[in-house]
Amino acid sequence: MSPIFALPLPPAEDWQAQARAARLTTAELLVRVGLTAADFPAGVVADPDFPLSVPPHYLSLIRRGDPADPLLLQVLARGEEALPQPGRLTDPLAEADYRAAPGVLRKYRSRALLIASGACAIHCRYCFRRHTDYGSVMLTRSGEAEALALIAGDPAIDEVILSGGDPLSLTDARLAALVSAIAAIPHVTTLRLHSRTFLAIPDRVTPALVDLLAGIRLNVVIVTHSNHEREISGDVSAALGRLRAAGVILLNQSVLLA
């Protein structure tokens, strides 16, 4: 089947407009992919606590009229989600046990993870932080000094991980301020960012972002989250190529999906 009909994209230089355009209702998503709730054995559901978010670029990659499309199944809330599931956990990684400071998770001695943002460009139905109260665990401007002091005070920490949400939902200016503060800590040698935004909005790889990551003294590693080869579109490949040319190490983390 052919890809979904072309959708108008906001200007490439305004990736934030593309993020805002990602919010769809279940009904709107079904119309755009040429399907109805009856095409799914258990129907579909609306989840007000974790609403749909599918940026136009990612939506354009979904096969129209195919209820089994692997990209669609990652973002559409189907009726199976509402069925009882023995063993289901709202905090499967027990992250509440590793909070070292506001916005900081410390599971390993040499690493500190910062919950840099509570926002994501795309909402994946398998998200293990979908039930997180980001208002209570996210790194805030007021809590940033305490978080950085914790890292600066422990020479064993040589790697800082930016996660979320998605750290690339931050503006270039906000990200630059945070990254620069991390780079100023002498014993930190590696910065790792986990992001799915590149796949959903490849225009997020702005010249300012590339310059920022190319210009800091840290080893920069970006872990993307691609689960299917069709997510690596030409635009995504070009965006990742710009990062690689800037010296960024690119890794991928995939989810094993039923």
CSV table of C-alpha atoms in Angstrom, one decimal:
chain,number,residue,atom,x,y,z
A,1,MET,CA,0.0,0.0,0.0
A,2,SER,CA,1.1,3.5,-0.6
A,3,PRO,CA,2.1,6.0,2.1
A,4,ILE,CA,-0.6,8.3,3.5
A,5,PHE,CA,-1.5,11.2,1.4
A,6,ALA,CA,0.9,14.2,1.7
A,7,LEU,CA,0.2,16.4,4.6
A,8,PRO,CA,1.2,20.1,4.8
A,9,LEU,CA,4.2,20.6,7.0
A,10,PRO,CA,4.9,23.8,9.0
A,11,PRO,CA,8.1,25.6,7.8
A,12,ALA,CA,11.2,23.4,8.4
A,13,GLU,CA,12.9,26.1,10.5
A,14,ASP,CA,10.0,25.9,13.0
A,15,TRP,CA,10.2,22.4,14.4
A,16,GLN,CA,8.2,23.5,17.4
A,17,ALA,CA,5.2,24.1,15.1
A,18,GLN,CA,5.6,20.6,13.9
A,19,ALA,CA,5.5,19.4,17.4
A,20,ARG,CA,2.3,21.4,18.1
A,21,ALA,CA,0.8,19.9,15.0
A,22,ALA,CA,1.3,16.4,16.4
A,23,ARG,CA,-1.7,16.5,18.7
A,24,LEU,CA,-4.5,14.6,17.2
A,25,THR,CA,-7.7,12.9,18.4
A,26,THR,CA,-8.1,9.2,17.8
A,27,ALA,CA,-10.8,10.0,15.3
A,28,GLU,CA,-8.6,12.4,13.4
A,29,LEU,CA,-5.8,9.9,13.2
A,30,LEU,CA,-8.1,7.2,11.9
A,31,VAL,CA,-9.4,9.5,9.2
A,32,ARG,CA,-5.9,10.4,8.1
A,33,VAL,CA,-4.8,6.7,7.8
A,34,GLY,CA,-8.1,5.7,6.1
A,35,LEU,CA,-9.3,3.3,8.9
A,36,THR,CA,-12.2,3.0,11.4
A,37,ALA,CA,-12.4,1.6,14.9
A,38,ALA,CA,-14.1,-1.5,13.4
A,39,ASP,CA,-10.8,-2.4,11.7
A,40,PHE,CA,-9.3,-3.3,15.1
A,41,PRO,CA,-10.5,-6.5,16.9
A,42,ALA,CA,-10.8,-4.7,20.3
A,43,GLY,CA,-11.5,-1.3,18.9
A,44,VAL,CA,-9.7,1.8,19.8
A,45,VAL,CA,-9.6,4.0,23.0
A,46,ALA,CA,-9.1,7.6,23.9
A,47,ASP,CA,-6.5,8.0,26.7
A,48,PRO,CA,-6.8,11.5,28.2
A,49,ASP,CA,-3.8,10.8,30.5
A,50,PHE,CA,-1.5,9.9,27.5
A,51,PRO,CA,-3.1,11.5,24.4
A,52,LEU,CA,-2.0,10.8,20.9
A,53,SER,CA,0.9,12.8,19.5
A,54,VAL,CA,2.0,12.0,16.0
A,55,PRO,CA,4.0,14.6,14.1
A,56,PRO,CA,3.2,15.2,10.4
A,57,HIS,CA,6.5,13.6,9.2
A,58,TYR,CA,5.9,10.4,11.1
A,59,LEU,CA,2.3,10.3,10.1
A,60,SER,CA,3.3,10.6,6.4
A,61,LEU,CA,5.3,7.3,6.8
A,62,ILE,CA,2.2,5.3,8.0
A,63,ARG,CA,0.7,3.1,5.3
A,64,ARG,CA,-2.9,4.2,4.5
A,65,GLY,CA,-5.6,1.6,5.0
A,66,ASP,CA,-3.4,-0.9,6.8
A,67,PRO,CA,-4.5,-1.7,10.4
A,68,ALA,CA,-1.4,-3.8,10.9
A,69,ASP,CA,1.0,-1.1,9.9
A,70,PRO,CA,3.9,-1.3,12.4
A,71,LEU,CA,4.3,2.4,12.6
A,72,LEU,CA,0.6,3.0,13.3
A,73,LEU,CA,0.5,0.3,16.0
A,74,GLN,CA,3.2,2.2,17.9
A,75,VAL,CA,1.1,5.4,18.2
A,76,LEU,CA,-2.6,4.3,18.1
A,77,ALA,CA,-4.3,3.5,21.4
A,78,ARG,CA,-6.1,0.2,20.7
A,79,GLY,CA,-8.7,-1.4,22.9
A,80,GLU,CA,-6.2,-4.0,24.2
A,81,GLU,CA,-4.7,-1.3,26.4
A,82,ALA,CA,-7.9,-1.3,28.5
A,83,LEU,CA,-7.9,-5.0,29.1
A,84,PRO,CA,-6.6,-6.4,32.4
A,85,GLN,CA,-3.0,-7.4,32.2
A,86,PRO,CA,-1.6,-9.4,35.2
A,87,GLY,CA,1.8,-8.1,36.3
A,88,ARG,CA,1.4,-4.6,34.7
A,89,LEU,CA,3.6,-2.0,36.4
A,90,THR,CA,3.4,1.7,36.3
A,91,ASP,CA,7.1,2.0,37.2
A,92,PRO,CA,8.6,-1.1,35.6
A,93,LEU,CA,12.2,0.1,36.1
A,94,ALA,CA,11.6,1.0,39.8
A,95,GLU,CA,13.0,4.5,39.1
A,96,ALA,CA,11.4,5.9,42.3
A,97,ASP,CA,14.1,4.0,44.2
A,98,TYR,CA,16.9,5.8,42.4
A,99,ARG,CA,16.0,9.5,42.8
A,100,ALA,CA,19.1,11.2,44.1
A,101,ALA,CA,17.9,14.8,43.8
A,102,PRO,CA,15.1,16.6,42.0
A,103,GLY,CA,15.3,15.7,38.4
A,104,VAL,CA,18.2,13.2,38.9
A,105,LEU,CA,18.2,9.4,38.8
A,106,ARG,CA,21.3,7.6,40.0
A,107,LYS,CA,21.2,3.9,39.2
A,108,TYR,CA,24.9,3.4,38.5
A,109,ARG,CA,27.8,4.9,40.3
A,110,SER,CA,29.5,6.4,37.2
A,111,ARG,CA,26.3,7.8,35.6
A,112,ALA,CA,23.7,10.4,36.4
A,113,LEU,CA,20.5,10.7,34.5
A,114,LEU,CA,18.6,14.0,34.2
A,115,ILE,CA,14.9,14.0,33.5
A,116,ALA,CA,15.4,17.1,31.3
A,117,SER,CA,11.9,17.4,30.0
A,118,GLY,CA,8.5,15.9,30.4
A,119,ALA,CA,7.5,16.5,26.8
A,120,CYS,CA,7.8,14.2,23.8
A,121,ALA,CA,7.2,14.9,20.1
A,122,ILE,CA,5.7,11.5,19.7
A,123,HIS,CA,3.7,9.4,22.2
A,124,CYS,CA,4.6,5.8,21.9
A,125,ARG,CA,2.1,3.4,23.4
A,126,TYR,CA,4.9,1.3,25.0
A,127,CYS,CA,6.4,4.2,26.9
A,128,PHE,CA,7.6,3.0,30.3
A,129,ARG,CA,7.3,6.6,31.7
A,130,ARG,CA,3.8,7.2,30.5
A,131,HIS,CA,2.4,7.2,34.1
A,132,THR,CA,5.2,9.5,35.4
A,133,ASP,CA,4.2,12.7,37.2
A,134,TYR,CA,6.8,14.9,35.6
A,135,GLY,CA,5.8,17.8,37.7
A,136,SER,CA,7.4,16.1,40.7
A,137,VAL,CA,10.4,14.4,39.0
A,138,MET,CA,11.5,16.6,36.2
A,139,LEU,CA,14.6,18.9,36.3
A,140,THR,CA,13.4,22.4,36.8
A,141,ARG,CA,15.2,25.7,36.5
A,142,SER,CA,15.0,26.1,40.3
A,143,GLY,CA,16.3,22.6,40.9
A,144,GLU,CA,19.1,22.7,38.3
A,145,ALA,CA,21.7,24.1,40.7
A,146,GLU,CA,21.1,21.3,43.2
A,147,ALA,CA,21.3,18.6,40.4
A,148,LEU,CA,24.5,20.0,39.0
A,149,ALA,CA,26.0,20.4,42.4
A,150,LEU,CA,25.3,16.7,43.1
A,151,ILE,CA,27.2,15.7,39.9
A,152,ALA,CA,30.0,18.2,40.5
A,153,GLY,CA,30.4,16.8,44.0
A,154,ASP,CA,31.0,13.2,43.0
A,155,PRO,CA,34.1,12.6,40.8
A,156,ALA,CA,32.9,9.1,40.1
A,157,ILE,CA,30.3,10.5,37.7
A,158,ASP,CA,31.9,10.6,34.3
A,159,GLU,CA,28.7,10.3,32.2
A,160,VAL,CA,25.5,12.5,32.2
A,161,ILE,CA,22.5,11.2,30.4
A,162,LEU,CA,19.7,13.5,29.3
A,163,SER,CA,16.4,11.8,29.1
A,164,GLY,CA,12.7,12.6,29.6
A,165,GLY,CA,10.2,12.9,28.1
A,166,ASP,CA,12.6,13.8,25.4
A,167,PRO,CA,15.5,16.2,25.9
A,168,LEU,CA,15.2,17.4,22.3
A,169,SER,CA,11.9,18.9,23.1
A,170,LEU,CA,13.9,21.7,24.8
A,171,THR,CA,14.7,24.7,22.8
A,172,ASP,CA,18.2,25.1,21.4
A,173,ALA,CA,18.9,27.9,23.8
A,174,ARG,CA,17.7,26.0,26.9
A,175,LEU,CA,19.6,22.9,25.8
A,176,ALA,CA,22.8,24.9,25.2
A,177,ALA,CA,22.6,26.4,28.7
A,178,LEU,CA,22.2,22.9,30.3
A,179,VAL,CA,24.8,21.2,28.2
A,180,SER,CA,27.3,24.0,28.8
A,181,ALA,CA,26.8,23.7,32.6
A,182,ILE,CA,27.4,20.0,32.4
A,183,ALA,CA,30.5,20.5,30.2
A,184,ALA,CA,31.9,22.8,32.9
A,185,ILE,CA,32.2,19.9,35.4
A,186,PRO,CA,35.8,18.7,34.9
A,187,HIS,CA,35.3,15.0,35.7
A,188,VAL,CA,32.3,14.6,33.3
A,189,THR,CA,33.6,13.2,30.0
A,190,THR,CA,30.5,11.9,28.2
A,191,LEU,CA,27.1,13.4,27.4
A,192,ARG,CA,24.4,10.9,26.3
A,193,LEU,CA,21.0,12.0,25.0
A,194,HIS,CA,18.1,9.6,24.4
A,195,SER,CA,15.7,10.9,21.8
A,196,ARG,CA,13.0,9.8,19.4
A,197,THR,CA,12.4,13.3,18.2
A,198,PHE,CA,14.8,12.9,15.2
A,199,LEU,CA,12.6,10.1,13.8
A,200,ALA,CA,9.4,12.1,14.3
A,201,ILE,CA,10.6,15.5,13.4
A,202,PRO,CA,14.0,15.3,11.5
A,203,ASP,CA,14.0,19.1,11.2
A,204,ARG,CA,14.8,19.2,14.9
A,205,VAL,CA,18.4,18.7,13.9
A,206,THR,CA,18.9,22.4,13.5
A,207,PRO,CA,22.2,24.1,12.6
A,208,ALA,CA,22.3,25.5,16.2
A,209,LEU,CA,21.9,22.0,17.6
A,210,VAL,CA,24.7,20.6,15.4
A,211,ASP,CA,27.0,23.5,16.3
A,212,LEU,CA,26.3,23.0,20.0
A,213,LEU,CA,27.1,19.3,20.0
A,214,ALA,CA,30.1,19.8,17.8
A,215,GLY,CA,31.6,22.6,19.9
A,216,ILE,CA,31.6,21.1,23.4
A,217,ARG,CA,34.6,19.2,24.9
A,218,LEU,CA,32.5,16.2,25.9
A,219,ASN,CA,32.1,12.9,24.0
A,220,VAL,CA,28.6,13.1,22.7
A,221,VAL,CA,26.5,10.0,22.2
A,222,ILE,CA,22.9,10.1,20.9
A,223,VAL,CA,20.7,7.0,21.3
A,224,THR,CA,17.8,7.1,18.9
A,225,HIS,CA,14.7,4.9,19.3
A,226,SER,CA,13.9,3.3,16.0
A,227,ASN,CA,11.8,0.1,16.0
A,228,HIS,CA,11.3,-0.3,12.3
A,229,GLU,CA,13.3,0.3,9.1
A,230,ARG,CA,10.6,2.5,7.6
A,231,GLU,CA,11.2,5.1,10.4
A,232,ILE,CA,14.6,5.8,8.8
A,233,SER,CA,13.3,8.0,6.0
A,234,GLY,CA,15.5,10.0,3.7
A,235,ASP,CA,15.0,13.1,5.8
A,236,VAL,CA,15.9,11.2,9.0
A,237,SER,CA,19.0,9.7,7.4
A,238,ALA,CA,20.1,13.2,6.3
A,239,ALA,CA,19.5,14.6,9.8
A,240,LEU,CA,21.5,11.8,11.5
A,241,GLY,CA,24.2,12.3,8.9
A,242,ARG,CA,24.6,15.9,10.0
A,243,LEU,CA,25.1,14.8,13.5
A,244,ARG,CA,27.6,12.1,12.6
A,245,ALA,CA,29.6,14.6,10.6
A,246,ALA,CA,29.7,16.8,13.8
A,247,GLY,CA,31.4,13.9,15.6
A,248,VAL,CA,28.4,12.6,17.5
A,249,ILE,CA,28.3,8.8,18.2
A,250,LEU,CA,25.0,7.4,17.1
A,251,LEU,CA,23.4,4.3,18.7
A,252,ASN,CA,19.9,2.9,18.6
A,253,GLN,CA,17.7,1.4,21.2
A,254,SER,CA,14.8,-0.8,19.9
A,255,VAL,CA,11.8,-2.2,21.7
A,256,LEU,CA,10.8,-5.8,21.2
A,257,LEU,CA,7.1,-5.4,20.2
A,258,ALA,CA,4.5,-8.1,19.9
